PDB file of C-alpha atoms in Angstrom:
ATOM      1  CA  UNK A  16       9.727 -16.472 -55.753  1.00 76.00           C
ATOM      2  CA  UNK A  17      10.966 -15.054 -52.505  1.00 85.00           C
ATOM      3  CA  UNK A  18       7.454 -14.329 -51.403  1.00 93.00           C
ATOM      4  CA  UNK A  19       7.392 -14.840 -47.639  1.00 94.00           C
ATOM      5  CA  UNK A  20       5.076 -15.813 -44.668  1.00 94.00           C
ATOM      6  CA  UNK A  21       5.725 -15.972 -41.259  1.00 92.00           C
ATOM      7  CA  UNK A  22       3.081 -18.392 -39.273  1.00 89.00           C
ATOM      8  CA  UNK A  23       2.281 -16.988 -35.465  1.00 85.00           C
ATOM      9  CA  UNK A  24       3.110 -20.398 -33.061  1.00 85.00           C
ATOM     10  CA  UNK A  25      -0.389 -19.433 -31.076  1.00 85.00           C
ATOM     11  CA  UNK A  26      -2.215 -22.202 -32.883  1.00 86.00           C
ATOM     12  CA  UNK A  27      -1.605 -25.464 -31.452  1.00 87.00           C
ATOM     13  CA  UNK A  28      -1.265 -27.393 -34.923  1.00 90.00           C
ATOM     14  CA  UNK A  29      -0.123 -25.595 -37.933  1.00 92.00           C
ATOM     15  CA  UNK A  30       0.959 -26.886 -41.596  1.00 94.00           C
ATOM     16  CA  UNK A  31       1.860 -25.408 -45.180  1.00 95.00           C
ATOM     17  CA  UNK A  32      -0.134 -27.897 -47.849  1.00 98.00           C
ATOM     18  CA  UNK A  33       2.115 -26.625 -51.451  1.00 98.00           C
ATOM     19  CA  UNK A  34      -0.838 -27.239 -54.368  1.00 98.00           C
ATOM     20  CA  UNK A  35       2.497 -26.146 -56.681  1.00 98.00           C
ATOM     21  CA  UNK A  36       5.477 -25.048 -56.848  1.00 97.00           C
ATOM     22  CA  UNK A  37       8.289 -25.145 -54.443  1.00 98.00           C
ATOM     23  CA  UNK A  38       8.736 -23.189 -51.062  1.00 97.00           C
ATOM     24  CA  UNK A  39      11.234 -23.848 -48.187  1.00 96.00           C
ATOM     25  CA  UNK A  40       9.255 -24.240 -44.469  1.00 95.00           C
ATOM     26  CA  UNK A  41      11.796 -23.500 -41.613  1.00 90.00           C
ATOM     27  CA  UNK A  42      14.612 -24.246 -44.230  1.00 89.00           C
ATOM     28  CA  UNK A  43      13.443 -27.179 -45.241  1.00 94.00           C
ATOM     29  CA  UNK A  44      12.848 -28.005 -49.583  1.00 97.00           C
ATOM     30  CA  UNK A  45       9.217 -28.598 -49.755  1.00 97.00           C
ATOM     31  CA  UNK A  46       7.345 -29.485 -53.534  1.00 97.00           C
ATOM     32  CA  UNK A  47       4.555 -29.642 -54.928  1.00 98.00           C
ATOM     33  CA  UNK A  48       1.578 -31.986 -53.063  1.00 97.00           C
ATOM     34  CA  UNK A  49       3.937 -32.120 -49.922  1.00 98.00           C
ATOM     35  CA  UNK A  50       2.690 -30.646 -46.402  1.00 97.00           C
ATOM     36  CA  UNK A  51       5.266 -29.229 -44.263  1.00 96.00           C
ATOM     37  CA  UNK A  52       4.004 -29.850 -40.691  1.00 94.00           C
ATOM     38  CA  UNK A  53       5.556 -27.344 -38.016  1.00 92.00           C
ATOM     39  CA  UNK A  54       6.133 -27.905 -34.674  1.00 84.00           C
ATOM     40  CA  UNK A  55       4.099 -26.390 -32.015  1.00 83.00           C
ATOM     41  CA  UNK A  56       4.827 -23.226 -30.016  1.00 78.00           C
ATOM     42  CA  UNK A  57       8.003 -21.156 -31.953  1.00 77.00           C
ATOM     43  CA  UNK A  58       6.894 -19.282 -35.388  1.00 83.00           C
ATOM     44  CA  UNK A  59       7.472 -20.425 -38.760  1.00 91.00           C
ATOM     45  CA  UNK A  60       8.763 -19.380 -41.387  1.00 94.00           C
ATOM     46  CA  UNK A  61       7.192 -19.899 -45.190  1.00 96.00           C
ATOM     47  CA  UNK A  62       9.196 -18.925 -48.034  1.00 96.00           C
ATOM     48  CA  UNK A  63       8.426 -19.642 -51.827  1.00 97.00           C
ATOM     49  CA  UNK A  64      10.977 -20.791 -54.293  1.00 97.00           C
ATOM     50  CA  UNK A  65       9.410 -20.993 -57.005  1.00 97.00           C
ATOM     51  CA  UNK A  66       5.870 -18.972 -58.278  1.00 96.00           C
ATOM     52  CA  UNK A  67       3.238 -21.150 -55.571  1.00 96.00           C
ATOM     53  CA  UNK A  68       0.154 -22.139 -54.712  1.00 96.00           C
ATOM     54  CA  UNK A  69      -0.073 -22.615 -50.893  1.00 96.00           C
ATOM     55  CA  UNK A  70      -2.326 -23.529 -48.418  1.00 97.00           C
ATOM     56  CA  UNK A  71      -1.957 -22.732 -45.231  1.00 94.00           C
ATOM     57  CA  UNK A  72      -3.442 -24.672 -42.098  1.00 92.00           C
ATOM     58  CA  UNK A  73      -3.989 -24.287 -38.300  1.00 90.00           C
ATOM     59  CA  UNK A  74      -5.808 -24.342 -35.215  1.00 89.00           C
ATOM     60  CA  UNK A  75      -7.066 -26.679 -31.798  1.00 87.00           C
ATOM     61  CA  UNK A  76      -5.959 -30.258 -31.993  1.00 85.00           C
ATOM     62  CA  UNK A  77      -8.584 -32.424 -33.559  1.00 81.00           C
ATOM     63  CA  UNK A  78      -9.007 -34.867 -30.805  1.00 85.00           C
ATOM     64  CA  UNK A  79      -9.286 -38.448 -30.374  1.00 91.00           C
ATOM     65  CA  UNK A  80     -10.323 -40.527 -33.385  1.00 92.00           C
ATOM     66  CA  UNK A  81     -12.298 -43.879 -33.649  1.00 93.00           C
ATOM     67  CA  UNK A  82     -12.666 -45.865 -36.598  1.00 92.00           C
ATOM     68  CA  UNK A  83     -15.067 -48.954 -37.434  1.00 92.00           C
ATOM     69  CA  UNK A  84     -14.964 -51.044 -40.701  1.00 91.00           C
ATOM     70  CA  UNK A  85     -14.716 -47.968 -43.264  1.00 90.00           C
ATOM     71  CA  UNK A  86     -15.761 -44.854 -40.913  1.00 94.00           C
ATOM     72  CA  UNK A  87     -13.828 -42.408 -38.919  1.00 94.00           C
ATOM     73  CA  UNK A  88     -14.813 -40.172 -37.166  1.00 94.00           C
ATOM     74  CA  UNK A  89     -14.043 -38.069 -33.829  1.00 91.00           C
ATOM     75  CA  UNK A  90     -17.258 -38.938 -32.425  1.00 92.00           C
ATOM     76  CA  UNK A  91     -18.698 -42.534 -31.806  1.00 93.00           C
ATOM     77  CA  UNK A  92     -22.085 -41.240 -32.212  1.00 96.00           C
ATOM     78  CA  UNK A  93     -21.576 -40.499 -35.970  1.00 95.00           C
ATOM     79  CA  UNK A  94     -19.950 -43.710 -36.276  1.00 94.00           C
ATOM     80  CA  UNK A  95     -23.036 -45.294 -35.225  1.00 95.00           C
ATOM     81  CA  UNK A  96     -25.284 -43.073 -37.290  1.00 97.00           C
ATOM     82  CA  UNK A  97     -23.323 -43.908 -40.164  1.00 96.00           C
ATOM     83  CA  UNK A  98     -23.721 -47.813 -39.490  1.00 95.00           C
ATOM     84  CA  UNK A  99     -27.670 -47.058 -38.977  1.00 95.00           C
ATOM     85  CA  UNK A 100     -27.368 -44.956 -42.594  1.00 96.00           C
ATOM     86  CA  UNK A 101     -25.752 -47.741 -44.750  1.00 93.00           C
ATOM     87  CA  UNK A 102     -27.360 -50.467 -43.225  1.00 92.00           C
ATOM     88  CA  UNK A 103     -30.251 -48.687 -44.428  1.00 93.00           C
ATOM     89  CA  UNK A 104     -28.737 -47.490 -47.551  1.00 89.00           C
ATOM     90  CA  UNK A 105     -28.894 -43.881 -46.994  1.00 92.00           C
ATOM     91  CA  UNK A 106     -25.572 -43.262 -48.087  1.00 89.00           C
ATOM     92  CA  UNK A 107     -24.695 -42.193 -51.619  1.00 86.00           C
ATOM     93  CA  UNK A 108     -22.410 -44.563 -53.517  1.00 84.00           C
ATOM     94  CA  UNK A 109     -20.144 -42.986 -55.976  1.00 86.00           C
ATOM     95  CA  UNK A 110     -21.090 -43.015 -58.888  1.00 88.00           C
ATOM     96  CA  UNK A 111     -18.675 -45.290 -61.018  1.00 89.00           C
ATOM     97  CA  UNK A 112     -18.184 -47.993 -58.108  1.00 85.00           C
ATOM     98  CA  UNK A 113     -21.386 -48.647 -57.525  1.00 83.00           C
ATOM     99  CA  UNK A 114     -22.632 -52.088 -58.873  1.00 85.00           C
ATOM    100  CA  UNK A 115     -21.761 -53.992 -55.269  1.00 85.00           C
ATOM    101  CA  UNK A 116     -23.485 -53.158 -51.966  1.00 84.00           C
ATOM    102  CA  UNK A 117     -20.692 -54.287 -49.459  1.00 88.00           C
ATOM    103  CA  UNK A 118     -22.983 -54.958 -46.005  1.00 90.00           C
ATOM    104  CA  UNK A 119     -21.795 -53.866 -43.000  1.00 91.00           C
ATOM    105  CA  UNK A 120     -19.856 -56.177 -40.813  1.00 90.00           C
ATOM    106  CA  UNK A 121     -21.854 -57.324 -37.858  1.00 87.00           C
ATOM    107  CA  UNK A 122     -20.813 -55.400 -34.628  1.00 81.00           C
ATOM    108  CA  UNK A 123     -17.747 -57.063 -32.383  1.00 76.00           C
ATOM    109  CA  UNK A 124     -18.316 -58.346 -28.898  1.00 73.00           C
ATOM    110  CA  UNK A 125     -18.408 -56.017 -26.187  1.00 74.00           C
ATOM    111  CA  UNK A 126     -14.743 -56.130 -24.931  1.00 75.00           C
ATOM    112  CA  UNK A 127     -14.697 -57.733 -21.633  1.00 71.00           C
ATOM    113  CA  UNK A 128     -14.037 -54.841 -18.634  1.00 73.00           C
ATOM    114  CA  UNK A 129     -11.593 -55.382 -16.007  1.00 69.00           C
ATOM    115  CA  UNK A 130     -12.292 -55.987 -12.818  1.00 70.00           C
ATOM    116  CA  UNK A 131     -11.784 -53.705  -9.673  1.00 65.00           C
TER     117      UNK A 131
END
């Protein structure tokens, strides 16, 4: 308890994950499997509570994310790969769900583009 962390605002998204105990981010009461998320620019402040586990987070923005059917991904080209891969069954199913091959939905119409 009292153990304290302060997190430099240089990173553009930054967040405390608590694996246990119980900490206070900015003030705040945060427990166990809760992620404080902390706004961008000004520093933060960490403190624990309680004895903790924490795990700390930051860094660029992740960018733009698409998703299809059961993927996601920041980049349509793995989307696609991973369409080509279980249409081909070169994915891994786990290992107590995997009696049922689900197929992949077929792909959606083009949307229609507007016009100039």
């Amino acid at each position: 308890p009292g153990a304290r962390v302060a997190l430099p605002g240089e990173h553009a998204e930054r967040a405390a994950y608590i694996v246990s105990g119980t900490a206070e981010a900015d003030g705040r009461a945060v427990s166990a499997t809760q992620m404080a998320v902390f706004g961008r620019g000004a520093q933060a402040v960490l403190e624990a509570t309680t004895p903790s586990v924490v795990m700390l987070l930051g860094g660029a923005p992740v960018g733009e994310r698409f998703i299809e059917w059961n993927f996601v991904s920041s980049s349509r080209e793995r989307i696609e790969q991973a369409k080509a891969d279980w249409r081909a069954g070169r994915m891994k199913l786990p290992d107590l769900d995997n009696a049922e091959f689900i197929p992949l939905p077929p792909d959606p119409p083009p949307r229609a583009e507007a016009m100039s």
